[in-house]
Coordinates of N, CA and C in Angstrom, one line a residue:
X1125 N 0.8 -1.2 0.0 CA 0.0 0.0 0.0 C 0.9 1.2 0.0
X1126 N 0.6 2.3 -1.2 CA 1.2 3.4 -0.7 C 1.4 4.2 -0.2
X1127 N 2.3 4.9 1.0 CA 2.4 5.6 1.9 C 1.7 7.2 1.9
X1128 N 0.4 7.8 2.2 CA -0.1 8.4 1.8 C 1.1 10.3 2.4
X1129 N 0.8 11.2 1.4 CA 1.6 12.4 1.8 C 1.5 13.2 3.2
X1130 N 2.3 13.4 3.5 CA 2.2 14.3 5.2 C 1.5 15.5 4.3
X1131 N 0.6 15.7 5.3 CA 0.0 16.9 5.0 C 0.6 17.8 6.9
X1132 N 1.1 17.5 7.2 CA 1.5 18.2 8.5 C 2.1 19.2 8.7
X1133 N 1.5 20.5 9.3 CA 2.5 21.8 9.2 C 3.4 22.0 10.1
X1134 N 3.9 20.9 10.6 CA 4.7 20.9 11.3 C 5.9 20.6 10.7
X1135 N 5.9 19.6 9.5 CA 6.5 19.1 8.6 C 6.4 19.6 7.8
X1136 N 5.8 19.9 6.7 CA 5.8 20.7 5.7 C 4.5 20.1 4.5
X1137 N 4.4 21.2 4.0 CA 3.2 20.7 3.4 C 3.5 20.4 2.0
X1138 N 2.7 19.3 1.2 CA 3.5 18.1 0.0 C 2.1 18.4 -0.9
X1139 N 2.4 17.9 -2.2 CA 2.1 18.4 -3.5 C 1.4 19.3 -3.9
X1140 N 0.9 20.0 -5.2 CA 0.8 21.1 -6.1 C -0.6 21.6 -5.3
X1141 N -1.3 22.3 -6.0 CA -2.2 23.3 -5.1 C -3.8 22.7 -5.4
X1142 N -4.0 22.2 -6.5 CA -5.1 21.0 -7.1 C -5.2 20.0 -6.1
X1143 N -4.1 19.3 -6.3 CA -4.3 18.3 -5.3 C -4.2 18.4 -4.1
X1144 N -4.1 19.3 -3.3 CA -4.1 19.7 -1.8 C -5.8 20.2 -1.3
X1145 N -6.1 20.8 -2.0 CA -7.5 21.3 -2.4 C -8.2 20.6 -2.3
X1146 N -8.2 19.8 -3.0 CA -9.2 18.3 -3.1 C -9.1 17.5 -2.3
X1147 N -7.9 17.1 -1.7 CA -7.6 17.0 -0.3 C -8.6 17.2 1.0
X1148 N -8.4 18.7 0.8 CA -9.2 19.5 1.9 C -10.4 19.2 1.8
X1149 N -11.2 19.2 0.8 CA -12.9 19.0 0.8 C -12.9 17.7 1.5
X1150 N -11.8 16.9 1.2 CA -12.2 15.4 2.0 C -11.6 15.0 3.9
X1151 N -10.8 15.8 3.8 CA -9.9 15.4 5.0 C -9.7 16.4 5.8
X1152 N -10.5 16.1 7.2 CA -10.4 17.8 8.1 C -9.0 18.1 8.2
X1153 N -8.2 16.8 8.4 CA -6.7 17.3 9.0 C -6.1 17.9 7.4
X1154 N -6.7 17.8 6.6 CA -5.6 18.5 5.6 C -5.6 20.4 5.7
X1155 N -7.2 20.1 5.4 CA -8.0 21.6 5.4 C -7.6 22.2 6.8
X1156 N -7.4 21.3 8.1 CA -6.4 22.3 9.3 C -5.3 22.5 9.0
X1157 N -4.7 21.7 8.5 CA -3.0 21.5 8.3 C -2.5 22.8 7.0
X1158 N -3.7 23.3 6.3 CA -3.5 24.3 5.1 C -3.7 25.9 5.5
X1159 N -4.7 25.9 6.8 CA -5.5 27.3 7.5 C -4.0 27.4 8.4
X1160 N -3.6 25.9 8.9 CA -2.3 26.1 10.2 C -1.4 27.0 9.3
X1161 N -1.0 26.6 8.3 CA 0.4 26.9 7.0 C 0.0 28.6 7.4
X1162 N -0.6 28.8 6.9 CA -1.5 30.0 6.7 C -0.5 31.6 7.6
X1163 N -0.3 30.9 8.9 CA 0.1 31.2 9.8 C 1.4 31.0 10.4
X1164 N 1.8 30.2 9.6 CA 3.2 29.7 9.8 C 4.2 30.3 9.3
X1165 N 5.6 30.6 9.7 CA 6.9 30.8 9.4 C 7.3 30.8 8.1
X1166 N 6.9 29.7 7.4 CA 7.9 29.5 6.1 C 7.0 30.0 5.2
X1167 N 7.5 31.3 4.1 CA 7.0 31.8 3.3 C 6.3 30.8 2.6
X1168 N 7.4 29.9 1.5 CA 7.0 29.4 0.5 C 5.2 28.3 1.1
X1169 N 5.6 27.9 2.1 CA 4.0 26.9 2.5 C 3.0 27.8 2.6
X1170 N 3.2 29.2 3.0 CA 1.8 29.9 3.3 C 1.3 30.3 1.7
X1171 N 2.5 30.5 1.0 CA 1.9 30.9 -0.4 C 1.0 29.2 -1.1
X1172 N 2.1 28.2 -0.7 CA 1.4 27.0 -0.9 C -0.1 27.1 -0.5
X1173 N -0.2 26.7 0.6 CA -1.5 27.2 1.5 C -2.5 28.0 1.2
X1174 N -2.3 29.4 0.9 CA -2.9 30.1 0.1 C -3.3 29.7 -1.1
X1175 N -2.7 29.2 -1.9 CA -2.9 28.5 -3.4 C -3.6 27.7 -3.1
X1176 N -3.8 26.5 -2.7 CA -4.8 25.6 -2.0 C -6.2 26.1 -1.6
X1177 N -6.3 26.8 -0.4 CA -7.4 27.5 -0.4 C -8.0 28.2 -1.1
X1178 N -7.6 28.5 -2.2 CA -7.9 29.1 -3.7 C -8.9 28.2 -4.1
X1179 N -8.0 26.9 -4.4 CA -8.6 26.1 -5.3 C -9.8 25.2 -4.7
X1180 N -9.9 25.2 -2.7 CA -10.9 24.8 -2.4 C -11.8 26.1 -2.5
X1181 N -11.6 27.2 -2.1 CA -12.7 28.2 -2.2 C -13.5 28.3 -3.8
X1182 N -13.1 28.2 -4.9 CA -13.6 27.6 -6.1 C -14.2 27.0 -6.2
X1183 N -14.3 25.9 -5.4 CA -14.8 24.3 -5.6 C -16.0 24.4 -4.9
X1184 N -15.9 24.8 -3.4 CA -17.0 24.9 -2.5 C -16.3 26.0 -1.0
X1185 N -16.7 27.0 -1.6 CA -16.7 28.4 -0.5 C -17.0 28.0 0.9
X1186 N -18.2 27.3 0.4 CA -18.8 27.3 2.1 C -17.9 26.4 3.1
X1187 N -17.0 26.1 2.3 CA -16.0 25.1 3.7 C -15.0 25.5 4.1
X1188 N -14.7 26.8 3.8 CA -13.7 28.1 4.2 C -14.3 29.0 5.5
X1189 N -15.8 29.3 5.0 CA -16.4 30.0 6.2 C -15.9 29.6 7.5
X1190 N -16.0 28.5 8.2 CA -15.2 28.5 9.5 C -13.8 29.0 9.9
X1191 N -13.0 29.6 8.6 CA -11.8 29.9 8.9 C -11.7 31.3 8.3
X1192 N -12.6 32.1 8.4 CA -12.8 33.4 8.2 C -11.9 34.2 8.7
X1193 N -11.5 34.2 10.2 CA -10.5 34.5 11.0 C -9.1 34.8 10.5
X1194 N -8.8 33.3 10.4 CA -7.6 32.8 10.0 C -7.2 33.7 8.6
X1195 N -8.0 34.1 7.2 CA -7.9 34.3 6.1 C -7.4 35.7 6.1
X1196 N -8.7 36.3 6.9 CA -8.2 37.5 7.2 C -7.1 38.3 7.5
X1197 N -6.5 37.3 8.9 CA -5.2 37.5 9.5 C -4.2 37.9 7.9
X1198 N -4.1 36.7 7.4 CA -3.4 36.3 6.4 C -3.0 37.3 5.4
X1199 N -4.3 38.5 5.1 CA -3.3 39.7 4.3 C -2.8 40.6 5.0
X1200 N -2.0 40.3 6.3 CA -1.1 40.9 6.8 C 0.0 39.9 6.3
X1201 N 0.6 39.4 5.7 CA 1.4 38.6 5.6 C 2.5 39.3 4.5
X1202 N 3.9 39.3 4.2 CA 5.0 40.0 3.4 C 4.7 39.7 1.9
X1203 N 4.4 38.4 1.9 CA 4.6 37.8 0.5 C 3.2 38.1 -0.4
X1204 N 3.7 39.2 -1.2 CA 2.5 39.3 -2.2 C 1.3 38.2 -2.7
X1205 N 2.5 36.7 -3.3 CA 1.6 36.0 -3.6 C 0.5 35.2 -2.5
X1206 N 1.0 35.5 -0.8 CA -0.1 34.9 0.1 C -1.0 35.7 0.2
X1207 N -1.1 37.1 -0.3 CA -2.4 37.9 -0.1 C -2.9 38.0 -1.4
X1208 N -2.7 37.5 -2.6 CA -3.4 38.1 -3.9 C -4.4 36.8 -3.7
X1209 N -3.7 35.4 -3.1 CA -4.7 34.5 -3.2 C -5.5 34.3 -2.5
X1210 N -5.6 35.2 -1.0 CA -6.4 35.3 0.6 C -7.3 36.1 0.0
X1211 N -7.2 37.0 -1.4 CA -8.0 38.1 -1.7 C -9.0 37.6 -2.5
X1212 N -8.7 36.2 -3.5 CA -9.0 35.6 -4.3 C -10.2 35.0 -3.7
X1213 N -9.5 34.1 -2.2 CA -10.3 33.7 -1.6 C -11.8 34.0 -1.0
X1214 N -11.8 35.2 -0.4 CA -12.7 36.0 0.0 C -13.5 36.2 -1.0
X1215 N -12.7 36.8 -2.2 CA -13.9 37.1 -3.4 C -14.9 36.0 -3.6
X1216 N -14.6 35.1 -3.6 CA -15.5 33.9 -3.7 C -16.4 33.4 -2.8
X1217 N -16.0 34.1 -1.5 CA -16.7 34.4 -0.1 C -17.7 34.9 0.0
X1218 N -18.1 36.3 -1.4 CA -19.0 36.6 -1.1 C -20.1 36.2 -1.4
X1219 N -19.7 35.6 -2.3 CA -21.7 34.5 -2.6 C -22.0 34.0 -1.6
X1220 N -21.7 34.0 -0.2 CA -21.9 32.5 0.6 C -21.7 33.2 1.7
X1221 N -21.4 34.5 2.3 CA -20.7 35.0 3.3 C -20.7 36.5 3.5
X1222 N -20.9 37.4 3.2 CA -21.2 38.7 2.8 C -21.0 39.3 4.0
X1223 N -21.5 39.2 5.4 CA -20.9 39.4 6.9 C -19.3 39.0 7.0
X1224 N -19.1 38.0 6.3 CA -17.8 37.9 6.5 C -16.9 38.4 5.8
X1225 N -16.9 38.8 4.7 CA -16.4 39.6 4.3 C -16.2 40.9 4.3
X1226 N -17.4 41.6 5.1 CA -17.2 43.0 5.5 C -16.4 42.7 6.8
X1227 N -16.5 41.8 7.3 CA -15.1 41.8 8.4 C -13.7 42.3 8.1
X1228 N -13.5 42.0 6.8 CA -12.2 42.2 6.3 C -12.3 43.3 5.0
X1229 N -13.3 44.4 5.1 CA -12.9 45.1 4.5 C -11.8 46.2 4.6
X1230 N -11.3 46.5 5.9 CA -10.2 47.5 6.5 C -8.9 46.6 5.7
X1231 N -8.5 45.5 6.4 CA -7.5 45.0 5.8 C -7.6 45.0 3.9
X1232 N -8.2 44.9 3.4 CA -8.7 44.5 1.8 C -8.5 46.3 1.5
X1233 N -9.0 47.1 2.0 CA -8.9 48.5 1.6 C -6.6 48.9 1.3
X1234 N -6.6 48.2 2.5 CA -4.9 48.3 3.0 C -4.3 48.2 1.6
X1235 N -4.7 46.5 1.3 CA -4.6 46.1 0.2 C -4.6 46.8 -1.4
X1236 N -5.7 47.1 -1.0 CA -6.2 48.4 -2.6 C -4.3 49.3 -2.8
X1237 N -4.0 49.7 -1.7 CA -2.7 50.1 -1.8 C -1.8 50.0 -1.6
X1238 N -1.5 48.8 -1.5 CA -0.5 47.8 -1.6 C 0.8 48.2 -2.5
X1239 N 2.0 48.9 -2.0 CA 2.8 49.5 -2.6 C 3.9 48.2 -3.5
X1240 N 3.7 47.3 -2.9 CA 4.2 46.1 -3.7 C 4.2 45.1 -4.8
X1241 N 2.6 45.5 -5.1 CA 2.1 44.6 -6.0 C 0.8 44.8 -6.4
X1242 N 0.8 45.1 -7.9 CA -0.1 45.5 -8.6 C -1.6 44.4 -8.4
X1243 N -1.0 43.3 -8.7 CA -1.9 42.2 -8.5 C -2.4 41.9 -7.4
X1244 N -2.1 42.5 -6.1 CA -2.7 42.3 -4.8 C -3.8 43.3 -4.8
X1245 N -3.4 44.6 -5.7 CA -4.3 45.9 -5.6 C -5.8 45.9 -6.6
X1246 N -5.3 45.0 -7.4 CA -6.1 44.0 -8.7 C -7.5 43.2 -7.8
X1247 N -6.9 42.4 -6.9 CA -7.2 41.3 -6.1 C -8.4 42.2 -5.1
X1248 N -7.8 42.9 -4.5 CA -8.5 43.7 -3.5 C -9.5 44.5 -3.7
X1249 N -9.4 45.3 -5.1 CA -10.2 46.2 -6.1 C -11.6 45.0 -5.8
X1250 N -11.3 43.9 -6.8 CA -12.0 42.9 -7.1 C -13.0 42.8 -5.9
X1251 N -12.4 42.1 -5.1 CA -13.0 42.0 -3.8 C -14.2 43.0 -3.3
X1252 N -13.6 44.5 -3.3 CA -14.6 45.3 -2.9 C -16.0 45.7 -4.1
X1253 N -15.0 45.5 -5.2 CA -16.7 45.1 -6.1 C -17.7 44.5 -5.9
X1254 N -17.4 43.2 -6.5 CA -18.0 41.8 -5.8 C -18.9 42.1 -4.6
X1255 N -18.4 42.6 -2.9 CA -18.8 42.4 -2.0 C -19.8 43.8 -2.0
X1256 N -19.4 44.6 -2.7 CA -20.5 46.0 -3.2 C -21.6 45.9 -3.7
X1257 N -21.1 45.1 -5.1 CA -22.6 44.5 -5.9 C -23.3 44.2 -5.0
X1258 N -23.5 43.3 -4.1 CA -24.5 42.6 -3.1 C -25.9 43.4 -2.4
X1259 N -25.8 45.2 -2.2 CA -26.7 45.5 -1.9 C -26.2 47.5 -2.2
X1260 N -27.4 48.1 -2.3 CA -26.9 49.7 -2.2 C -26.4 50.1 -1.5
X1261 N -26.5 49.8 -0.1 CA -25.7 50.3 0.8 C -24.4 50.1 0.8
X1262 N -23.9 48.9 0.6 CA -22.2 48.1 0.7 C -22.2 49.0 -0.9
X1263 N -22.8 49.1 -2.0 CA -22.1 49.9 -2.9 C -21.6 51.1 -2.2
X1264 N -22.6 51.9 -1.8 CA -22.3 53.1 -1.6 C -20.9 53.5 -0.6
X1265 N -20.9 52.2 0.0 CA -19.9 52.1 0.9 C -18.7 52.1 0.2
X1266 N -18.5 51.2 -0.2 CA -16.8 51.3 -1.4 C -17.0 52.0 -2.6
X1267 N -17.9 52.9 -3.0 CA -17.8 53.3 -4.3 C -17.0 54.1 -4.1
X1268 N -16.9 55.4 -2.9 CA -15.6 56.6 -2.6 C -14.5 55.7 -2.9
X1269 N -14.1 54.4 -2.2 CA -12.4 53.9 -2.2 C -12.4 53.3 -3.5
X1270 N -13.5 52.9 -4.5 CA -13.0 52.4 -5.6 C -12.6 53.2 -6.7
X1271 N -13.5 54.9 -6.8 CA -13.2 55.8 -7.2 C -12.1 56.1 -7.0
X1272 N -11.6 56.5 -5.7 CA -10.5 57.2 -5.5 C -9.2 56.4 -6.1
X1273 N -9.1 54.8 -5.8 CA -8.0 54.3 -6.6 C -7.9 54.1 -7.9
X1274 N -9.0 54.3 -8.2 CA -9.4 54.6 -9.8 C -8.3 55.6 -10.4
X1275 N -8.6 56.5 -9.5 CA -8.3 58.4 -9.7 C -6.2 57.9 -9.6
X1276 N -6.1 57.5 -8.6 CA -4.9 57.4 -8.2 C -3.8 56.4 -9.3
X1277 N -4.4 55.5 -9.4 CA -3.7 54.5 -10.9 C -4.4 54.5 -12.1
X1278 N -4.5 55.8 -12.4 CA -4.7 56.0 -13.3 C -3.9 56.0 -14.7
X1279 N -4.2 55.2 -15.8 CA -2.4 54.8 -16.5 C -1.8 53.8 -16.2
X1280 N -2.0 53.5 -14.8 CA -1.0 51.8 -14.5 C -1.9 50.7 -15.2
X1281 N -0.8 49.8 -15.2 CA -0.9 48.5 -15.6 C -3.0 47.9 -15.4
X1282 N -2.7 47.8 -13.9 CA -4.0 47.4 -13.4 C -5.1 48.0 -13.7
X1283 N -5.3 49.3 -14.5 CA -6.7 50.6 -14.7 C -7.5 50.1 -15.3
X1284 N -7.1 49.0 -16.3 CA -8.5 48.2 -17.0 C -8.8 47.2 -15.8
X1285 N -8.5 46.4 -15.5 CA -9.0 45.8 -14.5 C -9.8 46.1 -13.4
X1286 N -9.7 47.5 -13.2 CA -10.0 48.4 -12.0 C -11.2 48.7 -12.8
X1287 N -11.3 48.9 -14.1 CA -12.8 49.4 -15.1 C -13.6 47.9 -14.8
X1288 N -12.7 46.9 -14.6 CA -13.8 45.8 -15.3 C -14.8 45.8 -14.1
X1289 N -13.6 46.1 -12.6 CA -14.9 45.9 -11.8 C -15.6 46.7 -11.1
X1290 N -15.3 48.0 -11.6 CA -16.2 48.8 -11.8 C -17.6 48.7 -12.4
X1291 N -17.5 47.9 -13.4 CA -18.5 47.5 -13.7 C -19.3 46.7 -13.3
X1292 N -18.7 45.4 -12.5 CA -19.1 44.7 -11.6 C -19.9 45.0 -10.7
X1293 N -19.4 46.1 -10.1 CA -20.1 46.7 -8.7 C -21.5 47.1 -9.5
X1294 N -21.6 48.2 -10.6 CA -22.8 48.6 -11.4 C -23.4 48.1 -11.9
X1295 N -23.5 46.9 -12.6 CA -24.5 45.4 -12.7 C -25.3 45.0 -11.6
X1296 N -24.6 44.9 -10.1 CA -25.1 44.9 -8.7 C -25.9 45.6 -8.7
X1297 N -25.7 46.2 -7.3 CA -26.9 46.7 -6.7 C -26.8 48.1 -6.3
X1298 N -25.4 48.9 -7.3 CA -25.3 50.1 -7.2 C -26.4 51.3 -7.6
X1299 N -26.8 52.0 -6.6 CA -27.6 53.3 -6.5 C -27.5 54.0 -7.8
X1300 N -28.7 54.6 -8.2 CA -28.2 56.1 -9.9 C -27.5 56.6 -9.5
X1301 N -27.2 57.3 -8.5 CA -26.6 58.0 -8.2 C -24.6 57.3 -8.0
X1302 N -24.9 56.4 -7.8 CA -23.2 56.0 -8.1 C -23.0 55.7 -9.7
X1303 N -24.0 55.5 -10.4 CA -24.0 55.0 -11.5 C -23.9 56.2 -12.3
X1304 N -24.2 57.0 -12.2 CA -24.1 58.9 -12.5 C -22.9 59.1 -12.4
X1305 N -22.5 58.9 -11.0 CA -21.0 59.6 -10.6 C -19.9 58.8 -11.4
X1306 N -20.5 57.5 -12.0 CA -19.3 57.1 -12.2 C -19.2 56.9 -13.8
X1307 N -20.4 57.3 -14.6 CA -20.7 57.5 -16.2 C -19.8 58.6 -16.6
X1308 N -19.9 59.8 -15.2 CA -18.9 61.2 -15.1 C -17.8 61.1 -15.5
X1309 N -17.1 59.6 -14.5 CA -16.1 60.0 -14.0 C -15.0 58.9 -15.0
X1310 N -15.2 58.7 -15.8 CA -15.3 57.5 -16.7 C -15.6 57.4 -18.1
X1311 N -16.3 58.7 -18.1 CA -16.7 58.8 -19.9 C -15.4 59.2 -20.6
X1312 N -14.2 60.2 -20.0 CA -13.2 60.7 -20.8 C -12.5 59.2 -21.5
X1313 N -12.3 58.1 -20.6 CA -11.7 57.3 -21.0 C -12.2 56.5 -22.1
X1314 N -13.6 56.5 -22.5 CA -13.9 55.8 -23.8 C -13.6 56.3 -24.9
X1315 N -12.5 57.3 -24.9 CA -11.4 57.5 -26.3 C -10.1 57.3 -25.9
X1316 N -10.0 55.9 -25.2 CA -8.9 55.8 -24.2 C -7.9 54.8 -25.7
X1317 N -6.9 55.1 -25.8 CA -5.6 54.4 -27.0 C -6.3 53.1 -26.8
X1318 N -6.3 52.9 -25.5 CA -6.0 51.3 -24.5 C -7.5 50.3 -25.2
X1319 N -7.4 49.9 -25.9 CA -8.7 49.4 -26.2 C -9.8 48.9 -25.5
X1320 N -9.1 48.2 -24.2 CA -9.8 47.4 -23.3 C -10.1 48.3 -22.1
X1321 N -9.8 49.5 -21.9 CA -9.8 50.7 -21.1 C -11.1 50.9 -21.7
X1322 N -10.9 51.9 -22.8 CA -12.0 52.3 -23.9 C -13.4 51.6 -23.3
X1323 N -12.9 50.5 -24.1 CA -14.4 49.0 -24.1 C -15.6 48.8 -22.0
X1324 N -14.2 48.9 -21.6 CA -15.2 49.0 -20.4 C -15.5 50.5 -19.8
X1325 N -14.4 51.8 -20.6 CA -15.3 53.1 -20.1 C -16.9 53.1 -20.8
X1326 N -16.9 52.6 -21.7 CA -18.0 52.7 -22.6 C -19.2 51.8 -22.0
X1327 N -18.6 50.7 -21.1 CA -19.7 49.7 -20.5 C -19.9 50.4 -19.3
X1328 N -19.4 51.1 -18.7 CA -19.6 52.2 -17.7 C -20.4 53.3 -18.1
X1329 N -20.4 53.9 -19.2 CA -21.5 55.2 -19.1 C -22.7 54.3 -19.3
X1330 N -22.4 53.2 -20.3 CA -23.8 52.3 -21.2 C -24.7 52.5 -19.9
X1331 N -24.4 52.2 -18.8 CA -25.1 51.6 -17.4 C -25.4 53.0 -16.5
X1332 N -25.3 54.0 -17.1 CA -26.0 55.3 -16.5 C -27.3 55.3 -16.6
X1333 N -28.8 55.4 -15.5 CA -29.7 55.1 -15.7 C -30.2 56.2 -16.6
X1334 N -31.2 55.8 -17.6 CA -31.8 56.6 -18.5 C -32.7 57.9 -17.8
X1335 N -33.4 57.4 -16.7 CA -34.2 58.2 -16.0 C -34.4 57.9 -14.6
X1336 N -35.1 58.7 -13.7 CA -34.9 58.4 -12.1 C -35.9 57.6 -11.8
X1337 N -35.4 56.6 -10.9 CA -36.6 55.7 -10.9 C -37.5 56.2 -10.0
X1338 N -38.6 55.6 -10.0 CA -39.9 55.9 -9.1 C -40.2 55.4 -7.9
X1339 N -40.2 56.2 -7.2 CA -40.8 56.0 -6.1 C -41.8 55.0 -5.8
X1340 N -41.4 53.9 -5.1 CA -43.1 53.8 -4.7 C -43.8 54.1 -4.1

């Protein structure tokens, strides 16, 4: 019989991020042994770790929720790639979780400016869309910090990215009134060089409401 892999974080944690994942949906000690890493010393396992819980939050979100805590902690962590994937994770949190993810919107904001890495700022953007879509209120809540980073990387690498989910949040359950402010603030760019800039300034004004809705 073959000797099955230590999943032990005490030892170190063994194969690619698929298979650990899959792992975890079946085996509490793996899914502890991946939330433990999480928290642990050695860079390369928490990025492991993080990659892992990627690929279980994908699969089925709702078996992350108990480790809400733990995830959070985790974008305090040095290594870019263990927070773009803690950010990844949550994103996928919010179908299933929406209280828990406003637990961690201070840290996720942090993130938004993240002087290290574009793709954590990408990650976190993401995040606060997603968790905005969900109702007017939580839009209205991050529309100021999604604007403002807007404003601020403007021209960087990540600005289309930052349109796409912008748009995201505006398909949700954003207010006319953010959907105004942000047709405004966003139209110059649909003669943007950048094509894919262009393409989603253009899906941004498209979603300016025609007229004010009615009261009931």
């Amino acid at each position: 019989m073959a000797t099955r892999k230590s999943v032990s974080a005490d030892i170190g944690l063994e194969g690619d991020k698929s298979e650990l994942g899959r792992r975890a949906l079946k085996e509490k000690r793996v899914m502890k042994a991946l939330v433990s890493a999480l928290g642990g010393a050695d860079r390369s396992q928490r990025s492991l770790a993080a990659s892992a819980l990627h690929e279980v939050a994908c699969a089925e979100p709702r078996a992350l929720v108990p480790h809400g805590e733990a995830l959070i902690d985790a974008l305090d962590r040095p290594e870019p790639h263990t927070r773009w994937e803690v950010l990844d994770v949550l994103g996928e949190l919010v179908a299933v979780d929406t209280r828990l993810v406003e637990k961690a919107v201070t840290p996720v904001v942090e993130c938004l400016h993240d002087g290290e890495s574009a793709r954590v700022r990408v990650a976190a953007f993401r995040v606060l869309a997603r968790w905005g879509a969900t109702t007017e209120r939580r839009a209205d809540r991050v529309w100021p910090l999604m604007s403002d980073a807007t404003r601020i990387y403007h021209g960087d690498p990540e600005y289309g990215a930052f349109l796409a989910g912008v748009v995201t949040l505006l398909e949700g359950a954003a207010s006319d009134q953010v959907k105004k402010d942000a047709a405004v603030l966003f139209e110059p760019d649909a003669g943007d060089p950048d094509r894919a800039v262009a393409r989603r300034a253009r899906q941004i004004v498209a979603l300016k409401p025609k007229r004010a809705r009615k009261k009931a």
